[in-house]
PDB file of C-alpha atoms in Angstrom:
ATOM      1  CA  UNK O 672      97.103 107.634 114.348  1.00 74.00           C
ATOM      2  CA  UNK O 673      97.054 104.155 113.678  1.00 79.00           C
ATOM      3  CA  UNK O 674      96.663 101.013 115.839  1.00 88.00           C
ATOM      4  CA  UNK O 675      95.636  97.204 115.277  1.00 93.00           C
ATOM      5  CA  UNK O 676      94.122  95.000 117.607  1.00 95.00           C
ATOM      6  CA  UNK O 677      94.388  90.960 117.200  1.00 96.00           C
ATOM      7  CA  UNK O 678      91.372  89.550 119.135  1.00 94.00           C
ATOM      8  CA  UNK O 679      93.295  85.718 120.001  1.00 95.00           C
ATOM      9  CA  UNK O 680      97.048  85.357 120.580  1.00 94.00           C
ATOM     10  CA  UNK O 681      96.357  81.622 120.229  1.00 96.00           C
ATOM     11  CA  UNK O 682      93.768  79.771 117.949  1.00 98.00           C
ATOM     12  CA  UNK O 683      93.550  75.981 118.013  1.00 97.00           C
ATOM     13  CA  UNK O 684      91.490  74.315 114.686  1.00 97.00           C
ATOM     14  CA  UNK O 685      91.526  70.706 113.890  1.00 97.00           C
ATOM     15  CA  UNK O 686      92.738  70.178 110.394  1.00 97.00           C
ATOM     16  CA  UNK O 687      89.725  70.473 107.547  1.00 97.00           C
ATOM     17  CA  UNK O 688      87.915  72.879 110.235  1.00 97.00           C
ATOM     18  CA  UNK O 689      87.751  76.375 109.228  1.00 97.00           C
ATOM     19  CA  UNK O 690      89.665  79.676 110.628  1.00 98.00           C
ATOM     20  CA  UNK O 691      89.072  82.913 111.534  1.00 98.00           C
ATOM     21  CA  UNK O 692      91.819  85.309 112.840  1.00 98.00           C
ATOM     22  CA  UNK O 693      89.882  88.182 113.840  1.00 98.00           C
ATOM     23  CA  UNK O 694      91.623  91.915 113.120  1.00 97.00           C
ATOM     24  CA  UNK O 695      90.336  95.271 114.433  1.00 97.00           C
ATOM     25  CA  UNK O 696      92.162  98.661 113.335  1.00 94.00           C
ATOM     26  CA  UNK O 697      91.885 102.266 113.599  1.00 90.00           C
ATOM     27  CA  UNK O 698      93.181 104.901 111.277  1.00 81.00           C
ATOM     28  CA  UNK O 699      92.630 108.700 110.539  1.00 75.00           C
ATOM     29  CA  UNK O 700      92.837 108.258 106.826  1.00 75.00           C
ATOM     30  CA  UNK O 701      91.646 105.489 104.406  1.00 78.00           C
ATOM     31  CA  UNK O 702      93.496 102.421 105.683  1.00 84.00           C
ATOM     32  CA  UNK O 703      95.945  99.689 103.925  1.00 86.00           C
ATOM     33  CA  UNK O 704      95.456  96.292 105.395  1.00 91.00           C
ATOM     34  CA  UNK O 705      97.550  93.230 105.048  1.00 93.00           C
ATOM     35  CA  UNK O 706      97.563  89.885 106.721  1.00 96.00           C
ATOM     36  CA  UNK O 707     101.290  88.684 106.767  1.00 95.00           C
ATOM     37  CA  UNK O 708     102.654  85.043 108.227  1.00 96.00           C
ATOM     38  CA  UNK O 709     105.313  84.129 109.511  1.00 93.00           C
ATOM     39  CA  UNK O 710     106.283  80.230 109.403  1.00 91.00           C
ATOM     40  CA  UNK O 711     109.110  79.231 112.560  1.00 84.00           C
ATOM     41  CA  UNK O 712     112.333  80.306 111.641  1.00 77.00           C
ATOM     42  CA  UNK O 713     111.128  82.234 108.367  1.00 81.00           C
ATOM     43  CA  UNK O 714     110.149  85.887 107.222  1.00 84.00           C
ATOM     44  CA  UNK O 715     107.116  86.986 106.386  1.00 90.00           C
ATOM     45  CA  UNK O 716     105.258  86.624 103.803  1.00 92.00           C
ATOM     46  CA  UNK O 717     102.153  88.424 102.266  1.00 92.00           C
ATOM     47  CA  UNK O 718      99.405  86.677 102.316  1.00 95.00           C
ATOM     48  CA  UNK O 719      96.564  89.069 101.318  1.00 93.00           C
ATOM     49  CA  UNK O 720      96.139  93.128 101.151  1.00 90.00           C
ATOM     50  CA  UNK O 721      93.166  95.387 100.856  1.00 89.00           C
ATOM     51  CA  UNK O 722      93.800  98.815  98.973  1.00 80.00           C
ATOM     52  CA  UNK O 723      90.194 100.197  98.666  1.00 75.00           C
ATOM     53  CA  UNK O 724      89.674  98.045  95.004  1.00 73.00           C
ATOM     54  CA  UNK O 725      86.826  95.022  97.102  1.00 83.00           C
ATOM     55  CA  UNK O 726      86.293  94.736 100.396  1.00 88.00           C
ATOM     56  CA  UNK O 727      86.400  90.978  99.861  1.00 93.00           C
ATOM     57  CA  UNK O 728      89.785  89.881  99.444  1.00 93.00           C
ATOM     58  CA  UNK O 729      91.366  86.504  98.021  1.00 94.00           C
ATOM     59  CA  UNK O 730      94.893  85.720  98.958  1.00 94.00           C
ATOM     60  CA  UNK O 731      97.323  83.185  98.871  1.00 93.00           C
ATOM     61  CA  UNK O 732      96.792  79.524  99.989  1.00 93.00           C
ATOM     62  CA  UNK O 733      93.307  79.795 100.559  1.00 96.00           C
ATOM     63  CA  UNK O 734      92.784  82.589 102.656  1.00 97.00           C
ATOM     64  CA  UNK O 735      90.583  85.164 102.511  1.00 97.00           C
ATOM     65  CA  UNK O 736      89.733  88.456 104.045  1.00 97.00           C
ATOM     66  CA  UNK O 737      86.743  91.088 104.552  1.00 94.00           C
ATOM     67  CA  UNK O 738      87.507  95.219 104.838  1.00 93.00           C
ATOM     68  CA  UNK O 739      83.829  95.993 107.062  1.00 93.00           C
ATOM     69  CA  UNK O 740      84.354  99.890 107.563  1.00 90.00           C
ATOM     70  CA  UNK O 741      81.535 100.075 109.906  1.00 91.00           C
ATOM     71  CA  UNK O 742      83.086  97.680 112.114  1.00 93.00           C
ATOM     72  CA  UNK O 743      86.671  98.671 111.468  1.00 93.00           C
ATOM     73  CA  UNK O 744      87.584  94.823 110.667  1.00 95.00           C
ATOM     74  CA  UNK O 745      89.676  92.706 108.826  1.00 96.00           C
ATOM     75  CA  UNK O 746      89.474  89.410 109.753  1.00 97.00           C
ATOM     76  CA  UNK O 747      90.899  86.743 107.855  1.00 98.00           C
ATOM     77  CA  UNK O 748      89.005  83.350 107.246  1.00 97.00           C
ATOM     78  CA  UNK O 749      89.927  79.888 105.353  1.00 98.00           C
ATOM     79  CA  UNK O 750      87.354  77.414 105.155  1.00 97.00           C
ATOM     80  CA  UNK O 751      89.435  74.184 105.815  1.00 97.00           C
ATOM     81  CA  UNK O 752      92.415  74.507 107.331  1.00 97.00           C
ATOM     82  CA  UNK O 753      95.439  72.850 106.978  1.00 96.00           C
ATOM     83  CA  UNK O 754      98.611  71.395 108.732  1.00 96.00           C
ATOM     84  CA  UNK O 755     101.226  73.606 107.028  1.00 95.00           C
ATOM     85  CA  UNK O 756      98.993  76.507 107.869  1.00 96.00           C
ATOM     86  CA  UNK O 757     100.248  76.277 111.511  1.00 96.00           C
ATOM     87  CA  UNK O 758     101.863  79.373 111.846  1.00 96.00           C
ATOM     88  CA  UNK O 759     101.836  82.875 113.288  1.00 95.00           C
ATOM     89  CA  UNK O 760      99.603  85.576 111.440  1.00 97.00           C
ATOM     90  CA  UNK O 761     100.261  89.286 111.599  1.00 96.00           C
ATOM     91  CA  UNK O 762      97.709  91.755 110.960  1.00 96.00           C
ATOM     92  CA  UNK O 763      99.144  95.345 109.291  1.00 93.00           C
ATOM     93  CA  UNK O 764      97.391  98.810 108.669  1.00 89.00           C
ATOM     94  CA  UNK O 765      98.868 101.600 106.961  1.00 83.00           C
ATOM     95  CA  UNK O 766      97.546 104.537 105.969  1.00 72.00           C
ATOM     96  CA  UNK O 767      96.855 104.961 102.462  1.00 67.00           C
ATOM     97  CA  UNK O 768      97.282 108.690 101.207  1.00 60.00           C
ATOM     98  CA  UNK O 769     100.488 109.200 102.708  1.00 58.00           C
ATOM     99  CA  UNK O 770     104.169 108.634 100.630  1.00 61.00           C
ATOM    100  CA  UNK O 771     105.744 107.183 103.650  1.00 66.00           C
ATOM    101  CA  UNK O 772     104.571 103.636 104.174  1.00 63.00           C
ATOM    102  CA  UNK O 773     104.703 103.016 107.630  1.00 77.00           C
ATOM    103  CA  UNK O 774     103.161 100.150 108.919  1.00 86.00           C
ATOM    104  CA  UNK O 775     101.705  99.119 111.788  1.00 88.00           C
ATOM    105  CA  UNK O 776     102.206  95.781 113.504  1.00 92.00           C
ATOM    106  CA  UNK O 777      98.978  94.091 115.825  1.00 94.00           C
ATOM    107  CA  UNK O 778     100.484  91.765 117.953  1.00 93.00           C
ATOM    108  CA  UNK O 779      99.974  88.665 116.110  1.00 94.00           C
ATOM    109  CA  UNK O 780      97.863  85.350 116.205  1.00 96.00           C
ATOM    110  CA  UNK O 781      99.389  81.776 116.490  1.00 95.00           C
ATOM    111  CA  UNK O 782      97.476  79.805 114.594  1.00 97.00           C
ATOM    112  CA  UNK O 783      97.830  75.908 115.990  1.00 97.00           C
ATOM    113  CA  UNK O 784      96.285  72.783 113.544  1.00 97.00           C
ATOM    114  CA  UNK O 785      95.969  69.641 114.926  1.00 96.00           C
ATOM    115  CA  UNK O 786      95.311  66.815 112.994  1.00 94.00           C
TER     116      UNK O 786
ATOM    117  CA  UNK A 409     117.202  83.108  95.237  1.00 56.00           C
ATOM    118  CA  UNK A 410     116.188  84.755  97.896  1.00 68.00           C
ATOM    119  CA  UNK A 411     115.208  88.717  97.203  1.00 90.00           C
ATOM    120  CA  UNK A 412     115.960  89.977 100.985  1.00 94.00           C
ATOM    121  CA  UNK A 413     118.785  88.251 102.071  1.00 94.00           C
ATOM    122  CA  UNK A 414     120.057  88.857 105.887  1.00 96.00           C
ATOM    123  CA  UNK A 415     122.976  88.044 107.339  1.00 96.00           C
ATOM    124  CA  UNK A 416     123.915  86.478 109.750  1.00 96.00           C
ATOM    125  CA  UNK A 417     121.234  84.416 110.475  1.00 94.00           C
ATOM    126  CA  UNK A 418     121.610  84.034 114.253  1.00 95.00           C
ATOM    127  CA  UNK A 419     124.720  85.610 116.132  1.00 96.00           C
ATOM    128  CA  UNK A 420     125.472  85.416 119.804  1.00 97.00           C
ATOM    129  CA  UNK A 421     127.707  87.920 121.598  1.00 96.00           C
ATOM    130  CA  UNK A 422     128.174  89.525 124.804  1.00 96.00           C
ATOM    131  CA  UNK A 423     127.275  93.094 126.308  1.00 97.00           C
ATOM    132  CA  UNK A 424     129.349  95.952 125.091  1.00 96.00           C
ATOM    133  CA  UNK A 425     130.586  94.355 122.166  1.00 96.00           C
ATOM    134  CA  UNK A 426     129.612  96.397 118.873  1.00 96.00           C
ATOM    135  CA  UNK A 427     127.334  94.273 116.070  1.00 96.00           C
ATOM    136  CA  UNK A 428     126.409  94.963 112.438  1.00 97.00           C
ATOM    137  CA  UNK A 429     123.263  93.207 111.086  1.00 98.00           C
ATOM    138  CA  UNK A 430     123.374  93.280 107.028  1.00 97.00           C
ATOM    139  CA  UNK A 431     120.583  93.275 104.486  1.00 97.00           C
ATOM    140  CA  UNK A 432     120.731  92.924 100.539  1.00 97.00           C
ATOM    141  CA  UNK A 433     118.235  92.770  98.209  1.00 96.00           C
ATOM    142  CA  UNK A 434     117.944  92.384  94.754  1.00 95.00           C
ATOM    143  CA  UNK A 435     114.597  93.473  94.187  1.00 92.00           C
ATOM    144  CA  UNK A 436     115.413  97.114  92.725  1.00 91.00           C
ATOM    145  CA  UNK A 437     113.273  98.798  95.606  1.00 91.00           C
ATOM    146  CA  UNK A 438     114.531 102.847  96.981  1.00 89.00           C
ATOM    147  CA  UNK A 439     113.425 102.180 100.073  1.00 90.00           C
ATOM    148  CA  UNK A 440     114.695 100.121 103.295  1.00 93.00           C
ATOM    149  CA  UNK A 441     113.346  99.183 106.542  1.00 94.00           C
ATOM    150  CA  UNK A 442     114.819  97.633 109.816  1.00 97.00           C
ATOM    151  CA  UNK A 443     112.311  96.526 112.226  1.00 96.00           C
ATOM    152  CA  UNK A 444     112.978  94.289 115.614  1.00 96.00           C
ATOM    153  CA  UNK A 445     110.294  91.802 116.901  1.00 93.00           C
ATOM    154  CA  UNK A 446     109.885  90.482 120.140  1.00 92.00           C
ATOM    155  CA  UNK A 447     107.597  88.256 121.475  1.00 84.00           C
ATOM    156  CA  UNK A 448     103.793  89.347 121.917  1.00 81.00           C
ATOM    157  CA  UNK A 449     104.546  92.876 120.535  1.00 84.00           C
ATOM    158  CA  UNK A 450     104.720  92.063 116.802  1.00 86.00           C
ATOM    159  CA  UNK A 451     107.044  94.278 114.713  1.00 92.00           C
ATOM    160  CA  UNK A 452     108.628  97.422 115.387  1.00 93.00           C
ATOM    161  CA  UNK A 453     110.280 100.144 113.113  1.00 93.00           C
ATOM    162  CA  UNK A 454     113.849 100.928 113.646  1.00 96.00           C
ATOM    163  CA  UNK A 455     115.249 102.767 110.838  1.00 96.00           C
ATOM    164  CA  UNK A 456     114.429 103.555 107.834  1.00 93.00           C
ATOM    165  CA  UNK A 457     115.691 105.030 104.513  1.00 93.00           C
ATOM    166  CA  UNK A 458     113.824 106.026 101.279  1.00 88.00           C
ATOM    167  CA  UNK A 459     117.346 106.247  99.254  1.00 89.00           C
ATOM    168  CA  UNK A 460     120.967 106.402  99.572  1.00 91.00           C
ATOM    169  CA  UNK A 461     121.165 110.062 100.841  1.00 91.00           C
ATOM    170  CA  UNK A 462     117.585 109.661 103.061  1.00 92.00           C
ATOM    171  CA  UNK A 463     118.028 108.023 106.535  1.00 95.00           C
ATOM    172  CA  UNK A 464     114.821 108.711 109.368  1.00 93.00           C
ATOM    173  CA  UNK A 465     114.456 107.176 112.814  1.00 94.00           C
ATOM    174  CA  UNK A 466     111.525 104.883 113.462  1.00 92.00           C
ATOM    175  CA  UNK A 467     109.617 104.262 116.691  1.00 89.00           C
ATOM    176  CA  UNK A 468     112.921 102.678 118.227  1.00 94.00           C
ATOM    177  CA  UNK A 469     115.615 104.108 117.523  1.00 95.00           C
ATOM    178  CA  UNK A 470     117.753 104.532 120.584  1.00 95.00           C
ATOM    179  CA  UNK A 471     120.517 102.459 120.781  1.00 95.00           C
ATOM    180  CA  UNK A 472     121.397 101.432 116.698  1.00 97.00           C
ATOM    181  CA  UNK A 473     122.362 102.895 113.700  1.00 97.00           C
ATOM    182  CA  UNK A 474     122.505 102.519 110.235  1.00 97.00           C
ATOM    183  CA  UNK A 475     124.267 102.922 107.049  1.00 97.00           C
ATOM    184  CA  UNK A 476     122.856 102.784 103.484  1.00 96.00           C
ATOM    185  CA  UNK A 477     126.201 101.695 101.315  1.00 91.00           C
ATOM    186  CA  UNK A 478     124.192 101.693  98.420  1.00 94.00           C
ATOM    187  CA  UNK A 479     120.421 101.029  97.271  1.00 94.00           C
ATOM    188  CA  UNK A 480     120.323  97.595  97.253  1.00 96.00           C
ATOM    189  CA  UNK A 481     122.591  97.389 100.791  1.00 97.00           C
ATOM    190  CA  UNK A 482     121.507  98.820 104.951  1.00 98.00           C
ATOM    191  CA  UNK A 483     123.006  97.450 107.505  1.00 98.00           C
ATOM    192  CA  UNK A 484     121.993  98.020 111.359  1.00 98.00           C
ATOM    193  CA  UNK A 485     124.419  98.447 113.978  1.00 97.00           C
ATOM    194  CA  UNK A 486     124.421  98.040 117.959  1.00 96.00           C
ATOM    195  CA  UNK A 487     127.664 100.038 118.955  1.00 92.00           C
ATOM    196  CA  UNK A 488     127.092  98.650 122.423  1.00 95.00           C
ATOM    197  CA  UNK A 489     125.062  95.737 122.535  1.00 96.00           C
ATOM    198  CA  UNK A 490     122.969  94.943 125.666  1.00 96.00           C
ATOM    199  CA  UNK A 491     120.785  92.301 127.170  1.00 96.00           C
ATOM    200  CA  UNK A 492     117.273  94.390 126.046  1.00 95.00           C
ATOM    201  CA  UNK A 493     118.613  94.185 122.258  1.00 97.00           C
ATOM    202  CA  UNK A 494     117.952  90.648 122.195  1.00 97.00           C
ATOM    203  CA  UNK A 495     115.273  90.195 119.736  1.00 96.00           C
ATOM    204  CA  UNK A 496     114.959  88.651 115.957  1.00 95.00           C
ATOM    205  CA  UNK A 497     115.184  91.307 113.816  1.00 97.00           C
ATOM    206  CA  UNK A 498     113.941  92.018 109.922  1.00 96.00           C
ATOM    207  CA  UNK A 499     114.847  94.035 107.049  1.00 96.00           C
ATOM    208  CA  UNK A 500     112.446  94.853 104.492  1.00 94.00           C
ATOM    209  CA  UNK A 501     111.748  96.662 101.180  1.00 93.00           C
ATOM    210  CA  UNK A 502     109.057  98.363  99.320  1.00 88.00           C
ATOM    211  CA  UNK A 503     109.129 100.181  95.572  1.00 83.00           C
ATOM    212  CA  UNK A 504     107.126 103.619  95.937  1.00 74.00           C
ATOM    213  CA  UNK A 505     106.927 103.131  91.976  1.00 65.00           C
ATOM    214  CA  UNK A 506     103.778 102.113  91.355  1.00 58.00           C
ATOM    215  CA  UNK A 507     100.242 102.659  92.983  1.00 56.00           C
ATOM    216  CA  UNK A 508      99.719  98.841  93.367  1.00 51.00           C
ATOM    217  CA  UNK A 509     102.519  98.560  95.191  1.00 52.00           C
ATOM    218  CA  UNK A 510     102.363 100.936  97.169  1.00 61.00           C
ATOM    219  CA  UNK A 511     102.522  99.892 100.694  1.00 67.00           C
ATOM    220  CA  UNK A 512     103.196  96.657 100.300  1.00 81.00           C
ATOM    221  CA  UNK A 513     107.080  95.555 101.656  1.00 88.00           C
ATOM    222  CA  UNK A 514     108.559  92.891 101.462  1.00 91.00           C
ATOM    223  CA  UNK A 515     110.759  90.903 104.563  1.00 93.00           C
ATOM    224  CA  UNK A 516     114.318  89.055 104.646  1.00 93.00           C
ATOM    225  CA  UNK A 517     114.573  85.740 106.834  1.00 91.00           C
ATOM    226  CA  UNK A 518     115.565  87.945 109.976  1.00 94.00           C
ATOM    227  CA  UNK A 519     118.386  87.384 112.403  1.00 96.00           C
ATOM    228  CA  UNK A 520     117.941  86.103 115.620  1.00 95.00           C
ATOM    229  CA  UNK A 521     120.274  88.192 118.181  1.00 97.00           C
ATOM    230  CA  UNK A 522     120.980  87.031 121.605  1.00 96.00           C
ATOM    231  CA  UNK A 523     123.191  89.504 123.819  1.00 96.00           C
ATOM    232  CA  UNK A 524     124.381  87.765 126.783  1.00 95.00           C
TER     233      UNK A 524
END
């Protein structure tokens, strides 16, 4: 079985501060991860996902992420954050050797920027 | 142009009336999700179909349906809407082509249903 843990429902930064959304998972087989984000009143988007290719992942806008197996993490950093990066961040594992892709949600982080 | 589109976008309607949610997309994917989120649970798995002929139940299925018209159409239905089903809910796609896509989906805007 699968599950994801988000560590923070809320995390305030100052903008040009850095971020860290903090992800836990658990998974019988070889895991997918993604980070999505949701902007208000928008879908979401991919911002990063991890398929076994680095454990250090670059994504979109700035963001980054880190697969640590031995700690069953995937939190996801930016070193200076920004106001339009206000927004709510999902955390996603799937398992990887399977044909159906079912994923699984963590509860999500609201990330708040002030200025 | 959007490649999940949704529609409508918000709707408001009253217990015991039917509703049909509609997704299109254009991106050439087999398979279709539905998923409903509500607030401080994250996202939650409907339906879902891997072609036109291949329709499963998801974690939450009690209370919808669904119809796959065609691959680029599913469409969720509440026959009888109530207060619980209140929710914003997403469609999403995902092309089982190709081992770097595999996985990934991608959302529509979502629809924002309130049953009164």
């Amino acid at each position: 079985a699968q599950s994801v843990t988000q560590l923070d429902s809320h995390v305030s930064v100052s903008e040009g501060t850095p971020v860290l959304l903090r992800c836990n998972y658990s998974s019988s087989y070889s895991p997918s991860l993604f980070w999505y984000v949701q902007h208000p009143n928008k879908g979401l988007q991919l911002l990063l996902k991890y398929t076994s290719a680095a454990t250090l992942v670059k994504g979109i806008n700035g963001f980054e992420a880190e697969f640590k197996k031995s700690e069953t993490s995937f939190h996801l950093t930016k070193p200076s954050a920004h106001m339009s990066d206000a927004a709510e961040y999902f955390c996603v594992v799937s398992p990887m050797n399977t044909g159906f892709q079912k994923l699984v949600f963590g509860t999500g982080t609201r990330l708040l920027v002030s200025p | 142009d959007a490649d999940v589109t949704q529609t409508p976008r918000n709707r408001i309607t009253k217990t015991g009336k039917r509703i049909m949610l509609e997704c299109s997309q254009t991106k050439g994917h087999d398979r279709m999700y539905w998923y409903r989120q509500d607030p401080g649970l994250g996202l939650r798995l409907i339906y879902y179909s891997f072609d036109v002929k291949d329709i499963n139940k998801g974690e939450i299925s009690d209370g919808y349906s669904v119809s796959r018209q065609a691959q680029a159409k599913f469409s969720l239905s509440l026959e009888s809407a109530i207060p619980n089903q209140t929710a914003l809910y997403f469609c999403a796609t995902s092309d089982a082509g190709t081992p770097s896509s595999y996985n990934e989906q991608f959302f529509g805007p979502g629809t924002r249903l309130t049953v009164l």
